[in-house]
Short mmCIF file of C-alpha atoms in Angstrom, two decimals:
data_model
loop_
_atom_site.label_atom_id
_atom_site.label_comp_id
_atom_site.label_asym_id
_atom_site.label_seq_id
_atom_site.Cartn_x
_atom_site.Cartn_y
_atom_site.Cartn_z
CA UNK A 1375 -30.93 -31.84 -3.64
CA UNK A 1376 -30.78 -28.08 -4.22
CA UNK A 1377 -28.18 -25.60 -5.38
CA UNK A 1378 -27.32 -22.18 -3.95
CA UNK A 1379 -25.55 -19.21 -5.52
CA UNK A 1380 -23.77 -17.05 -2.93
CA UNK A 1381 -22.81 -13.51 -4.00
CA UNK A 1382 -20.46 -11.43 -1.88
CA UNK A 1383 -20.27 -7.69 -1.40
CA UNK A 1384 -17.66 -5.51 -3.05
CA UNK A 1385 -19.14 -2.21 -4.26
CA UNK A 1386 -18.37 -1.65 -7.97
CA UNK A 1387 -16.04 -4.65 -7.90
CA UNK A 1388 -19.37 -6.40 -8.31
CA UNK A 1389 -18.65 -6.10 -12.03
CA UNK A 1390 -16.21 -9.02 -11.57
CA UNK A 1391 -19.08 -10.96 -10.03
CA UNK A 1392 -21.34 -10.13 -12.97
CA UNK A 1393 -18.92 -11.63 -15.48
CA UNK A 1394 -18.45 -14.71 -13.33
CA UNK A 1395 -22.21 -15.13 -12.86
CA UNK A 1396 -22.80 -15.10 -16.61
CA UNK A 1397 -20.36 -18.00 -17.04
CA UNK A 1398 -21.55 -19.92 -13.97
CA UNK A 1399 -25.18 -19.83 -15.11
CA UNK A 1400 -24.30 -21.68 -18.30
CA UNK A 1401 -23.94 -24.91 -16.30
CA UNK A 1402 -25.23 -24.14 -12.79
CA UNK A 1403 -28.93 -23.52 -12.16
CA UNK A 1404 -29.51 -22.12 -8.63
CA UNK A 1405 -32.61 -22.77 -6.57
CA UNK A 1406 -31.57 -20.22 -3.95
CA UNK A 1407 -29.56 -16.99 -4.10
CA UNK A 1408 -27.86 -15.35 -1.11
CA UNK A 1409 -26.40 -11.87 -1.53
CA UNK A 1410 -24.78 -9.04 0.40
CA UNK A 1411 -24.22 -5.46 -0.75
CA UNK A 1412 -23.63 -5.45 -4.51
CA UNK A 1413 -24.21 -9.22 -4.37
CA UNK A 1414 -27.69 -8.47 -2.98
CA UNK A 1415 -28.37 -6.17 -5.94
CA UNK A 1416 -27.09 -8.70 -8.47
CA UNK A 1417 -29.11 -11.40 -6.73
CA UNK A 1418 -32.24 -9.25 -6.84
CA UNK A 1419 -31.77 -8.70 -10.58
CA UNK A 1420 -31.42 -12.45 -11.18
CA UNK A 1421 -34.44 -13.26 -9.01
CA UNK A 1422 -36.55 -10.63 -10.77
CA UNK A 1423 -35.44 -11.80 -14.22
CA UNK A 1424 -36.25 -15.43 -13.40
CA UNK A 1425 -39.91 -14.42 -13.10
CA UNK A 1426 -40.06 -12.74 -16.52
CA UNK A 1427 -41.79 -14.74 -19.27
CA UNK A 1428 -39.02 -14.07 -21.81
CA UNK A 1429 -36.60 -16.08 -19.68
CA UNK A 1430 -38.92 -19.04 -19.16
CA UNK A 1431 -39.53 -22.11 -21.29
CA UNK A 1432 -42.33 -23.92 -19.50
CA UNK A 1433 -40.88 -24.83 -16.11
CA UNK A 1434 -37.30 -24.36 -17.36
CA UNK A 1435 -35.42 -21.12 -16.82
CA UNK A 1436 -33.06 -19.88 -19.51
CA UNK A 1437 -30.28 -19.09 -17.09
CA UNK A 1438 -27.67 -18.41 -19.74
CA UNK A 1439 -29.79 -15.58 -21.14
CA UNK A 1440 -30.44 -14.23 -17.65
CA UNK A 1441 -26.70 -14.06 -17.01
CA UNK A 1442 -26.08 -12.19 -20.24
CA UNK A 1443 -28.95 -9.81 -19.40
CA UNK A 1444 -27.18 -8.97 -16.13
CA UNK A 1445 -24.02 -8.05 -18.05
CA UNK A 1446 -26.04 -5.93 -20.46
CA UNK A 1447 -27.67 -4.14 -17.54
CA UNK A 1448 -24.30 -3.22 -16.02
CA UNK A 1449 -22.76 -2.14 -19.31
CA UNK A 1450 -25.72 0.14 -19.99
CA UNK A 1451 -26.47 1.50 -16.51
CA UNK A 1452 -23.20 1.43 -14.53
CA UNK A 1453 -20.82 3.52 -16.62
CA UNK A 1454 -19.81 6.38 -14.31
CA UNK A 1455 -20.10 7.34 -10.62
CA UNK A 1456 -23.11 9.61 -11.18
CA UNK A 1457 -25.10 6.55 -12.26
CA UNK A 1458 -24.99 5.38 -8.63
CA UNK A 1459 -24.07 8.19 -6.26
CA UNK A 1460 -23.80 11.95 -6.02
CA UNK A 1461 -21.03 13.34 -3.85
CA UNK A 1462 -22.15 15.76 -1.17
CA UNK A 1463 -20.26 19.02 -0.85
CA UNK A 1464 -17.83 19.55 2.01
CA UNK A 1465 -20.00 22.41 3.26
CA UNK A 1466 -23.05 20.14 3.30
CA UNK A 1467 -21.15 17.46 5.20
CA UNK A 1468 -19.76 19.94 7.76
CA UNK A 1469 -23.16 21.53 8.34
CA UNK A 1470 -24.84 18.16 8.88
CA UNK A 1471 -22.08 16.94 11.20
CA UNK A 1472 -21.12 20.05 13.17
CA UNK A 1473 -24.36 22.02 13.38
CA UNK A 1474 -27.25 19.58 13.01
CA UNK A 1475 -25.49 16.45 14.31
CA UNK A 1476 -27.25 14.57 11.52
CA UNK A 1477 -24.46 13.03 9.42
CA UNK A 1478 -26.01 11.30 6.45
CA UNK A 1479 -23.11 9.85 4.49
CA UNK A 1480 -20.51 11.32 2.17
CA UNK A 1481 -22.70 10.69 -0.86
CA UNK A 1482 -26.35 10.71 -1.86
CA UNK A 1483 -27.57 7.41 -3.33
CA UNK A 1484 -30.66 8.80 -5.06
CA UNK A 1485 -29.34 7.75 -8.51
CA UNK A 1486 -28.93 4.14 -7.29
CA UNK A 1487 -32.36 4.10 -5.65
CA UNK A 1488 -34.00 5.49 -8.80
CA UNK A 1489 -32.23 2.85 -10.91
CA UNK A 1490 -33.51 0.06 -8.68
CA UNK A 1491 -37.05 1.43 -8.79
CA UNK A 1492 -36.93 1.39 -12.60
CA UNK A 1493 -35.50 -2.12 -12.75
CA UNK A 1494 -37.02 -4.29 -10.02
CA UNK A 1495 -40.63 -5.30 -9.43
CA UNK A 1496 -41.33 -6.54 -5.89
CA UNK A 1497 -44.40 -8.52 -6.96
CA UNK A 1498 -42.41 -10.24 -9.69
CA UNK A 1499 -39.66 -11.07 -7.20
CA UNK A 1500 -42.21 -12.56 -4.82
CA UNK A 1501 -43.54 -14.76 -7.63
CA UNK A 1502 -40.06 -15.84 -8.75
CA UNK A 1503 -39.21 -19.55 -8.80
CA UNK A 1504 -35.85 -18.61 -7.26
CA UNK A 1505 -35.72 -17.79 -3.56
CA UNK A 1506 -33.59 -14.82 -2.49
CA UNK A 1507 -32.04 -13.72 0.81
CA UNK A 1508 -30.13 -10.44 1.20
CA UNK A 1509 -28.06 -9.61 4.27
CA UNK A 1510 -28.07 -6.32 6.17
CA UNK A 1511 -26.72 -5.06 9.52
CA UNK A 1512 -28.54 -3.21 12.29
CA UNK A 1513 -26.03 -0.44 13.01
CA UNK A 1514 -27.14 -0.05 16.65
CA UNK A 1515 -26.95 -3.71 17.68
CA UNK A 1516 -24.44 -4.98 15.12
CA UNK A 1517 -26.80 -7.89 14.38
CA UNK A 1518 -26.79 -9.35 10.87
CA UNK A 1519 -30.11 -10.47 9.41
CA UNK A 1520 -31.53 -11.63 6.07
CA UNK A 1521 -34.31 -9.94 4.14
CA UNK A 1522 -36.61 -11.88 1.80
CA UNK A 1523 -38.96 -10.56 -0.92
CA UNK A 1524 -42.02 -11.91 0.92
CA UNK A 1525 -41.39 -9.48 3.77
CA UNK A 1526 -43.38 -6.19 3.58
CA UNK A 1527 -40.22 -4.09 4.11
CA UNK A 1528 -37.93 -6.07 1.82
CA UNK A 1529 -37.01 -3.13 -0.44
CA UNK A 1530 -35.71 -1.31 2.63
CA UNK A 1531 -33.63 -4.33 3.62
CA UNK A 1532 -32.29 -4.62 0.06
CA UNK A 1533 -31.29 -0.95 0.00
CA UNK A 1534 -29.65 -1.24 3.42
CA UNK A 1535 -27.61 -4.22 2.23
CA UNK A 1536 -26.21 -2.12 -0.61
CA UNK A 1537 -25.40 1.02 1.40
CA UNK A 1538 -21.75 1.20 2.43
CA UNK A 1539 -21.33 2.68 5.91
CA UNK A 1540 -19.99 6.25 6.14
CA UNK A 1541 -19.74 6.60 2.36
CA UNK A 1542 -23.52 6.18 1.98
CA UNK A 1543 -26.41 7.11 4.27
CA UNK A 1544 -28.06 4.69 6.67
CA UNK A 1545 -31.47 3.27 5.72
CA UNK A 1546 -34.31 3.52 8.21
CA UNK A 1547 -36.76 0.61 8.40
CA UNK A 1548 -39.38 0.48 11.15
CA UNK A 1549 -37.43 2.94 13.29
CA UNK A 1550 -34.19 0.94 13.01
CA UNK A 1551 -31.10 2.24 11.24
CA UNK A 1552 -29.68 -0.36 8.87
CA UNK A 1553 -26.56 -0.61 6.71
CA UNK A 1554 -24.42 -2.96 4.62
CA UNK A 1555 -24.51 -6.62 5.66
CA UNK A 1556 -20.83 -6.74 4.70
CA UNK A 1557 -19.98 -5.23 8.08
CA UNK A 1558 -20.55 -8.73 9.46
CA UNK A 1559 -20.55 -11.13 6.50
CA UNK A 1560 -19.07 -9.92 3.23
CA UNK A 1561 -19.86 -13.33 1.77
CA UNK A 1562 -23.20 -14.69 3.07
CA UNK A 1563 -22.04 -18.31 3.26
CA UNK A 1564 -23.25 -18.60 6.84
CA UNK A 1565 -26.85 -17.97 5.78
CA UNK A 1566 -26.61 -20.74 3.20
CA UNK A 1567 -25.01 -22.97 5.80
CA UNK A 1568 -27.85 -22.38 8.26
CA UNK A 1569 -30.40 -23.26 5.55
CA UNK A 1570 -28.58 -26.30 4.19
CA UNK A 1571 -30.67 -28.87 6.05
CA UNK A 1572 -34.10 -27.21 5.83
CA UNK A 1573 -33.57 -26.36 2.16
CA UNK A 1574 -31.60 -29.53 1.28
CA UNK A 1575 -28.68 -27.52 -0.13
CA UNK A 1576 -25.89 -29.83 -1.25
CA UNK A 1577 -24.00 -27.64 -3.70
CA UNK A 1578 -22.88 -24.02 -3.50
CA UNK A 1579 -21.10 -21.72 -5.92
CA UNK A 1580 -19.75 -18.63 -4.15
CA UNK A 1581 -18.50 -15.65 -6.13
CA UNK A 1582 -16.35 -13.24 -4.13
CA UNK A 1583 -15.29 -9.82 -5.41
CA UNK A 1584 -12.14 -9.49 -3.30
CA UNK A 1585 -8.79 -11.15 -3.79
CA UNK A 1586 -7.46 -12.86 -0.66
CA UNK A 1587 -4.75 -10.22 -0.29
CA UNK A 1588 -4.60 -6.46 -0.78
CA UNK A 1589 -3.14 -4.92 -3.92
CA UNK A 1590 0.37 -3.57 -3.40
CA UNK A 1591 1.94 -0.19 -4.14
CA UNK A 1592 -1.33 1.77 -4.36
CA UNK A 1593 -1.94 2.89 -0.77
CA UNK A 1594 -1.35 6.60 -0.17
CA UNK A 1595 -1.37 8.37 3.19
CA UNK A 1596 -2.67 11.84 3.87
CA UNK A 1597 -6.39 11.46 3.14
CA UNK A 1598 -8.98 10.70 5.82
CA UNK A 1599 -11.33 9.14 3.29
CA UNK A 1600 -8.52 6.99 1.88
CA UNK A 1601 -7.71 5.75 5.38
CA UNK A 1602 -11.37 4.88 5.98
CA UNK A 1603 -11.68 3.04 2.67
CA UNK A 1604 -8.40 1.17 3.12
CA UNK A 1605 -9.39 0.09 6.62
CA UNK A 1606 -12.65 -1.24 5.20
CA UNK A 1607 -10.69 -3.13 2.52
CA UNK A 1608 -8.60 -4.85 5.20
CA UNK A 1609 -11.70 -5.81 7.19
CA UNK A 1610 -13.60 -7.00 4.12
CA UNK A 1611 -10.89 -9.42 3.07
CA UNK A 1612 -10.51 -10.87 6.51
CA UNK A 1613 -14.28 -11.29 6.85
CA UNK A 1614 -14.42 -13.13 3.50
CA UNK A 1615 -11.49 -15.34 4.45
CA UNK A 1616 -13.09 -16.13 7.82
CA UNK A 1617 -16.39 -16.99 6.14
CA UNK A 1618 -14.53 -19.44 3.89
CA UNK A 1619 -12.70 -20.92 6.88
CA UNK A 1620 -16.06 -21.46 8.59
CA UNK A 1621 -17.35 -23.42 5.62
CA UNK A 1622 -14.14 -25.43 5.57
CA UNK A 1623 -14.49 -26.14 9.29
CA UNK A 1624 -18.00 -27.49 8.79
CA UNK A 1625 -16.98 -29.89 6.04
CA UNK A 1626 -13.93 -30.97 8.04
CA UNK A 1627 -16.16 -31.82 11.00
CA UNK A 1628 -18.61 -33.67 8.77
CA UNK A 1629 -15.81 -35.67 7.17
CA UNK A 1630 -14.55 -36.71 10.62
CA UNK A 1631 -18.04 -37.66 11.81
CA UNK A 1632 -18.01 -35.08 14.62
CA UNK A 1633 -20.80 -32.84 13.28
CA UNK A 1634 -24.32 -34.12 13.99
CA UNK A 1635 -27.67 -32.43 13.36
CA UNK A 1636 -30.00 -31.64 16.29
CA UNK A 1637 -32.10 -34.61 15.13
CA UNK A 1638 -29.09 -36.88 15.60
CA UNK A 1639 -28.39 -37.38 11.91
CA UNK A 1640 -24.98 -37.12 10.25
CA UNK A 1641 -24.78 -34.19 7.87
CA UNK A 1642 -23.56 -34.40 4.30
CA UNK A 1643 -20.56 -32.52 3.02
CA UNK A 1644 -21.26 -29.55 0.79
CA UNK A 1645 -19.78 -29.35 -2.68
CA UNK A 1646 -18.61 -25.74 -2.77
CA UNK A 1647 -16.78 -23.75 -5.39
CA UNK A 1648 -15.41 -20.30 -4.66
CA UNK A 1649 -14.52 -18.03 -7.54
CA UNK A 1650 -12.50 -14.94 -6.75
CA UNK A 1651 -9.73 -12.88 -8.38
CA UNK A 1652 -6.13 -13.40 -7.39
CA UNK A 1653 -5.42 -9.69 -7.80
CA UNK A 1654 -7.75 -6.72 -7.50
CA UNK A 1655 -8.21 -4.12 -10.18
CA UNK A 1656 -8.03 -0.79 -8.28
CA UNK A 1657 -11.45 0.83 -8.62
CA UNK A 1658 -13.36 3.46 -6.65
CA UNK A 1659 -17.12 4.07 -6.64
CA UNK A 1660 -16.41 7.83 -6.83
CA UNK A 1661 -14.08 7.72 -9.86
CA UNK A 1662 -14.67 4.49 -11.85
CA UNK A 1663 -15.00 4.41 -15.64
CA UNK A 1664 -16.95 2.24 -18.06
CA UNK A 1665 -13.62 0.78 -19.25
CA UNK A 1666 -12.87 -0.45 -15.71
CA UNK A 1667 -16.32 -2.02 -15.46
CA UNK A 1668 -15.81 -3.82 -18.77
CA UNK A 1669 -12.37 -5.04 -17.66
CA UNK A 1670 -13.73 -6.44 -14.41
CA UNK A 1671 -16.61 -8.18 -16.18
CA UNK A 1672 -14.14 -9.88 -18.51
CA UNK A 1673 -11.91 -10.84 -15.57
CA UNK A 1674 -14.91 -12.48 -13.94
CA UNK A 1675 -15.74 -14.39 -17.10
CA UNK A 1676 -12.16 -15.62 -17.41
CA UNK A 1677 -12.00 -16.76 -13.78
CA UNK A 1678 -15.28 -18.67 -13.97
CA UNK A 1679 -14.39 -20.31 -17.27
CA UNK A 1680 -11.29 -21.83 -15.66
CA UNK A 1681 -13.14 -23.08 -12.57
CA UNK A 1682 -16.55 -24.29 -13.68
CA UNK A 1683 -15.69 -27.34 -15.86
CA UNK A 1684 -14.56 -29.20 -12.72
CA UNK A 1685 -16.38 -27.21 -10.10
CA UNK A 1686 -17.81 -29.80 -7.70
CA UNK A 1687 -15.28 -29.59 -4.88
CA UNK A 1688 -15.79 -30.93 -1.38
CA UNK A 1689 -14.25 -27.95 0.37
CA UNK A 1690 -12.71 -28.57 3.79
CA UNK A 1691 -9.75 -27.47 5.83
CA UNK A 1692 -7.73 -30.54 4.90
CA UNK A 1693 -7.48 -28.93 1.45
CA UNK A 1694 -5.63 -25.72 0.63
CA UNK A 1695 -7.64 -22.87 2.15
CA UNK A 1696 -8.74 -21.45 -1.17
CA UNK A 1697 -9.37 -24.62 -3.15
CA UNK A 1698 -11.38 -23.75 -6.21
CA UNK A 1699 -10.01 -20.23 -6.48
CA UNK A 1700 -8.46 -19.24 -9.74
CA UNK A 1701 -4.87 -18.06 -9.56
CA UNK A 1702 -4.58 -15.67 -12.48
#
């Protein structure tokens, strides 16, 4: 029986996920990691670290230390917007859109790409004892797919997963234009669900970066970019909530005996824990501060500490929709 860690997207709200991961890894040792967007980046860091000798004791991984290393990485390297993106000038954007018809995002992600190149080693990730899948979307077809380190173009798939549409440029891989997997699945539970029989997954911990409802009294009209970002926030939450409903539907069907495998066998219910904040801390990738990152990391720690002692929950739609979610 195997365990899976599922990491949702959420841009710099991924700092909440980082704090939660550090607490989760004290008692939960994943065999598989599924990530989208910032969850793909956090998952890649964990997968890479699991292959480093300093985090290994024979065949045992020192997961607690790996989790703390992820926090240290964020606190050192994600302190201000320029660590990740560089805003393009309005003139540059207008020229690319009006004259060249070659819109390439509102920001350049060269700082993020350089950071990943300094941090991750593809050969180490391929040798890791932890298996990773990262979700991306083909912008032309709208099809969601998973990238894996063993694939020759994995780095391109990883980058695409972490590139927010419109705000960041598209990523070209083999002549296809790819973007954030969060357009389809903000939380890649479906990928874990598809693998549950072939990989014998019986327990999942899912860490979402979004609260189930939008923060109040912060929306302001008048800005095109604000309208775009707010629309994405609405879609992201509903996608996460639908992904959770799907998992609940599956366990409900299993519990009633109506879900059978193609081989004619009855499936087992999945013990799933979802950790997410009740309320969002307003944060923007173009204006965030190191203090906001530290606050979100602590919020993630606090949420996971409350959930994990009794985390094995058979999640289905006969339970409250967000069973296992911390109400702060």
